[in-house]
């Protein structure tokens, strides 16, 4: 079992480097780790009929690892260029192309990854506006195309003037170090999602019917169509709120 840390910060020993180090220092015994600092590599796109030993070397490192840990600060409210360039140049290695130009997961399918990001913005501001979301979204988009499975996220907001990682975050890093050390089987959450959906619908139907009871005072609820239309409208509003909430908390912000 091997875990590869991929550091994509301008600072080789900055906060993202420290977060990554805390994760990798806490992997279970017997698990091998390696960190690559993307700035040390001259990453350029692959040109037809030309060798690209840098991309080959990086692809080999990815292939020989079971879990990848991306650590990338948020720059300009999104993924740092260093990591984006790595993703752009690695595209032909991450995915296979179909005749019609569509892509399917390439040779790294079913490997695992986790993401770390940070920002100057305060914890409350990041919780409310989610500027680190964009960094996570870019990583997720690329990994999803490559068929690589997500293990988790860590975020460090409020980094302005910060020199050392707060104890609470160090504990989380340790937790993730252990978590990613366990060999994970292919993530098939289909059954889990159906169960979640069932309970969501059951609760929403109950709430909708509960809201309909007092409406009897102002609407002729024993009329089938009035009852049906009000049910649909209330259910829709609740569904929209829940979907918004699920999207809102999808990425770790604190
Ligand atoms: C080019 C650049 C752009 C940045 N843009 C943002 C930003 O849009 N919002 C923010 O909160 N912090 C921003 N920051 C602050 C970084 O997120 C912060 O420096 C990072 O948390 C530090 O991580 P490091 O020690 O690993 O470099 C930016 C920093 C740089 C260098």
Coordinates of C-alpha atoms and ligand atoms in Angstrom, one line a residue:
X1 CA 0.0 0.0 0.0
X2 CA 1.4 3.4 -1.0
X3 CA 0.1 6.9 -0.5
X4 CA 1.2 9.8 -2.7
X5 CA 1.0 13.4 -1.6
X6 CA 0.8 15.9 -4.4
X7 CA 1.6 19.5 -3.2
X8 CA 0.5 22.3 -5.5
X9 CA 1.2 25.4 -3.4
X10 CA 3.6 28.2 -4.3
X11 CA 5.2 27.5 -0.9
X12 CA 7.1 24.2 -0.5
X13 CA 6.9 24.5 3.3
X14 CA 3.7 26.5 3.7
X15 CA 0.5 25.5 5.4
X16 CA -0.7 23.2 2.7
X17 CA 2.6 21.4 2.9
X18 CA 2.2 21.1 6.7
X19 CA -1.4 19.8 6.4
X20 CA -0.2 17.2 3.9
X21 CA 2.7 16.3 6.1
X22 CA 0.4 15.8 9.1
X23 CA -1.7 13.4 7.1
X24 CA 1.1 11.4 5.7
X25 CA 3.0 11.3 9.0
X26 CA 0.0 9.5 10.5
X27 CA -0.6 6.7 8.1
X28 CA -0.6 3.2 9.6
X29 CA 2.6 1.3 10.0
X30 CA 3.6 -0.5 6.8
X31 CA 2.1 2.0 4.5
X32 CA 4.6 3.7 2.3
X33 CA 4.4 7.4 1.6
X34 CA 5.9 9.8 -0.9
X35 CA 5.4 13.5 -1.6
X36 CA 5.9 15.3 -4.9
X37 CA 6.1 19.0 -5.1
X38 CA 4.6 19.9 -8.5
X39 CA 6.7 23.1 -8.8
X40 CA 9.8 20.8 -9.0
X41 CA 8.6 19.4 -12.3
X42 CA 8.5 21.1 -15.7
X43 CA 5.0 20.0 -16.6
X44 CA 4.2 20.6 -20.2
X45 CA 1.5 19.2 -22.5
X46 CA 2.2 16.0 -24.4
X47 CA 2.9 16.7 -28.1
X48 CA 2.3 14.0 -30.7
X49 CA 5.4 12.1 -31.7
X50 CA 7.4 13.6 -28.8
X51 CA 8.5 11.9 -25.6
X52 CA 7.3 13.6 -22.4
X53 CA 9.4 11.9 -19.7
X54 CA 8.1 14.3 -17.0
X55 CA 4.5 13.2 -17.6
X56 CA 5.6 9.6 -17.8
X57 CA 7.4 9.9 -14.5
X58 CA 4.4 11.5 -12.8
X59 CA 2.1 8.9 -14.3
X60 CA 4.3 6.1 -12.9
X61 CA 4.2 7.6 -9.5
X62 CA 0.4 7.8 -9.6
X63 CA 0.2 4.3 -10.9
X64 CA 2.3 2.8 -8.1
X65 CA 0.2 4.5 -5.4
X66 CA -3.2 3.4 -4.1
X67 CA -4.3 6.8 -2.6
X68 CA -3.4 10.3 -3.8
X69 CA -3.6 13.3 -1.5
X70 CA -3.9 16.6 -3.3
X71 CA -2.9 19.6 -1.2
X72 CA -3.6 22.9 -3.0
X73 CA -4.4 26.3 -1.6
X74 CA -7.2 28.3 -3.1
X75 CA -5.9 31.1 -5.4
X76 CA -8.2 33.7 -6.8
X77 CA -11.1 31.7 -5.4
X78 CA -10.2 28.6 -7.4
X79 CA -7.8 25.8 -7.9
X80 CA -4.1 27.0 -8.2
X81 CA -2.7 27.1 -11.7
X82 CA 0.0 24.6 -10.8
X83 CA -2.5 21.9 -10.1
X84 CA -4.8 22.9 -13.0
X85 CA -1.8 22.7 -15.4
X86 CA -0.9 19.2 -14.0
X87 CA -4.5 18.1 -14.6
X88 CA -4.6 19.6 -18.1
X89 CA -1.3 18.0 -19.1
X90 CA -2.2 14.6 -17.6
X91 CA -5.6 14.5 -19.3
X92 CA -4.5 11.9 -22.0
X93 CA -3.2 9.7 -19.2
X94 CA -6.2 10.1 -16.9
X95 CA -8.9 9.2 -19.5
X96 CA -9.4 7.1 -22.6
X97 CA -11.0 8.7 -25.6
X98 CA -13.9 7.2 -27.5
X99 CA -14.3 7.7 -31.3
X100 CA -16.8 10.4 -30.7
X101 CA -14.5 12.4 -28.4
X102 CA -16.2 11.3 -25.2
X103 CA -13.9 10.2 -22.4
X104 CA -14.0 7.2 -20.1
X105 CA -11.9 6.5 -17.0
X106 CA -8.4 5.5 -17.9
X107 CA -5.8 3.2 -16.2
X108 CA -6.2 4.8 -12.7
X109 CA -9.8 3.8 -12.4
X110 CA -10.8 2.8 -8.8
X111 CA -7.8 4.4 -7.1
X112 CA -8.6 6.7 -4.2
X113 CA -7.9 10.4 -3.5
X114 CA -8.5 13.1 -0.9
X115 CA -8.2 16.8 -1.2
X116 CA -6.8 19.5 1.1
X117 CA -7.2 23.3 0.5
X118 CA -6.8 26.5 2.4
X119 CA -7.6 30.2 2.1
X120 CA -7.1 33.6 3.8
X121 CA -10.8 34.1 4.1
X122 CA -12.2 33.7 7.7
X123 CA -13.8 30.5 8.8
X124 CA -17.3 32.1 8.9
X125 CA -16.9 33.8 5.5
X126 CA -15.8 30.6 3.9
X127 CA -18.6 28.7 5.6
X128 CA -21.1 31.2 4.1
X129 CA -19.6 31.8 0.7
X130 CA -17.6 28.6 0.2
X131 CA -14.7 30.0 -1.8
X132 CA -12.6 26.8 -1.3
X133 CA -15.5 24.9 -3.0
X134 CA -14.1 25.8 -6.4
X135 CA -10.7 24.2 -5.7
X136 CA -12.4 21.0 -4.5
X137 CA -14.8 21.0 -7.4
X138 CA -12.0 21.2 -10.0
X139 CA -10.2 18.3 -8.3
X140 CA -13.5 16.3 -8.1
X141 CA -14.3 16.9 -11.7
X142 CA -11.0 15.6 -13.0
X143 CA -10.9 12.7 -10.6
X144 CA -14.5 11.7 -11.5
X145 CA -13.5 11.7 -15.2
X146 CA -10.5 9.5 -14.3
X147 CA -12.8 7.2 -12.2
X148 CA -10.8 7.9 -9.0
X149 CA -12.8 7.5 -5.8
X150 CA -13.0 10.3 -3.2
X151 CA -12.1 9.5 0.4
X152 CA -12.5 13.0 2.0
X153 CA -11.7 16.6 2.2
X154 CA -9.8 18.9 4.6
X155 CA -10.0 22.6 4.6
X156 CA -8.0 25.3 6.5
X157 CA -9.6 28.7 6.2
X158 CA -8.4 31.9 8.0
X159 CA -4.7 31.4 7.0
X160 CA -3.8 35.1 6.9
X161 CA -0.8 35.5 9.3
X162 CA -1.1 31.8 10.4
X163 CA 2.3 30.2 10.9
X164 CA 1.2 26.8 12.4
X165 CA -1.7 24.5 11.9
X166 CA -4.3 24.7 14.7
X167 CA -4.4 21.6 17.0
X168 CA -8.0 20.8 15.9
X169 CA -6.9 20.5 12.3
X170 CA -3.8 18.5 13.2
X171 CA -6.2 16.0 14.9
X172 CA -8.3 15.8 11.7
X173 CA -5.2 15.3 9.6
X174 CA -4.2 12.4 11.9
X175 CA -7.7 10.9 11.5
X176 CA -7.5 11.1 7.7
X177 CA -4.0 9.6 7.9
X178 CA -5.5 6.4 9.4
X179 CA -8.6 6.5 7.3
X180 CA -6.7 6.5 4.0
X181 CA -4.4 3.8 5.2
X182 CA -7.2 1.2 5.0
X183 CA -7.4 -0.5 1.7
X184 CA -10.8 0.5 0.4
X185 CA -12.8 -1.6 -2.0
X186 CA -14.7 -0.1 -4.9
X187 CA -17.1 2.5 -3.7
X188 CA -20.6 1.5 -4.6
X189 CA -23.0 3.6 -2.6
X190 CA -26.0 2.9 -4.8
X191 CA -27.9 1.0 -2.1
X192 CA -27.0 3.6 0.5
X193 CA -28.3 6.4 -1.8
X194 CA -31.6 4.6 -2.4
X195 CA -32.0 4.2 1.3
X196 CA -31.3 7.9 1.9
X197 CA -33.7 8.8 -0.9
X198 CA -36.4 6.7 0.7
X199 CA -36.1 8.3 4.1
X200 CA -35.9 11.8 2.5
X201 CA -39.1 11.2 0.6
X202 CA -40.8 9.7 3.7
X203 CA -39.9 12.7 5.9
X204 CA -40.8 15.2 3.2
X205 CA -44.2 13.6 2.6
X206 CA -44.9 13.6 6.4
X207 CA -43.9 17.3 6.7
X208 CA -46.0 18.2 3.6
X209 CA -49.1 16.4 5.0
X210 CA -48.4 18.1 8.4
X211 CA -48.4 21.5 6.6
X212 CA -51.6 20.6 4.8
X213 CA -53.6 20.1 8.0
X214 CA -53.8 23.8 9.1
X215 CA -54.4 24.8 5.5
X216 CA -57.8 23.1 5.8
X217 CA -58.9 26.2 7.6
X218 CA -58.3 28.4 4.5
X219 CA -58.6 25.9 1.6
X220 CA -61.2 23.2 0.7
X221 CA -58.7 20.3 1.3
X222 CA -61.4 17.6 0.9
X223 CA -61.4 18.5 -2.8
X224 CA -59.0 16.0 -4.5
X225 CA -57.4 18.5 -6.8
X226 CA -56.9 21.2 -4.2
X227 CA -55.3 18.7 -1.9
X228 CA -53.1 17.3 -4.8
X229 CA -51.9 20.6 -6.1
X230 CA -51.1 21.9 -2.6
X231 CA -49.2 18.7 -1.9
X232 CA -47.1 19.0 -5.1
X233 CA -46.3 22.7 -4.4
X234 CA -45.3 22.1 -0.8
X235 CA -43.3 19.0 -1.6
X236 CA -41.5 20.8 -4.4
X237 CA -40.5 23.7 -2.2
X238 CA -39.2 21.3 0.5
X239 CA -37.3 19.3 -2.2
X240 CA -35.7 22.5 -3.6
X241 CA -34.6 23.5 0.0
X242 CA -33.2 20.1 0.7
X243 CA -31.3 19.9 -2.6
X244 CA -29.9 23.4 -2.0
X245 CA -28.8 22.4 1.4
X246 CA -27.2 19.2 0.2
X247 CA -25.3 21.1 -2.5
X248 CA -24.3 23.8 0.1
X249 CA -22.8 21.4 2.5
X250 CA -21.3 19.1 -0.1
X251 CA -17.8 20.5 0.4
X252 CA -16.1 20.9 3.7
X253 CA -15.8 24.7 4.4
X254 CA -14.6 24.7 8.1
Ligands
LIG1 C1 -2.0 34.0 -6.1 C2 -2.7 33.9 -4.8 C3 -4.1 34.0 -4.8 C4 -4.8 33.9 -3.6 N1 -6.2 34.1 -3.7 C5 -6.9 34.0 -2.6 C6 -8.3 34.1 -2.6 O1 -8.9 34.4 -3.6 N2 -9.0 34.0 -1.4 C7 -8.4 33.7 -0.2 O2 -9.1 33.6 0.8 N3 -7.1 33.5 -0.2 C8 -6.3 33.7 -1.3 N4 -5.0 33.5 -1.3 C9 -4.3 33.1 0.0 C10 -4.0 31.6 0.0 O3 -5.1 30.8 -0.1 C11 -3.1 31.3 1.2 O4 -1.9 32.0 0.9 C12 -3.0 29.9 1.5 O5 -3.9 29.5 2.4 C13 -1.6 29.6 2.1 O6 -1.3 28.3 1.8 P1 0.3 27.9 1.7 O7 0.9 28.3 3.0 O8 0.3 26.4 1.5 O9 0.9 28.7 0.6 C14 -4.2 33.6 -2.4 C15 -2.8 33.5 -2.4 C16 -2.1 33.6 -3.6 C17 -0.6 33.4 -3.5

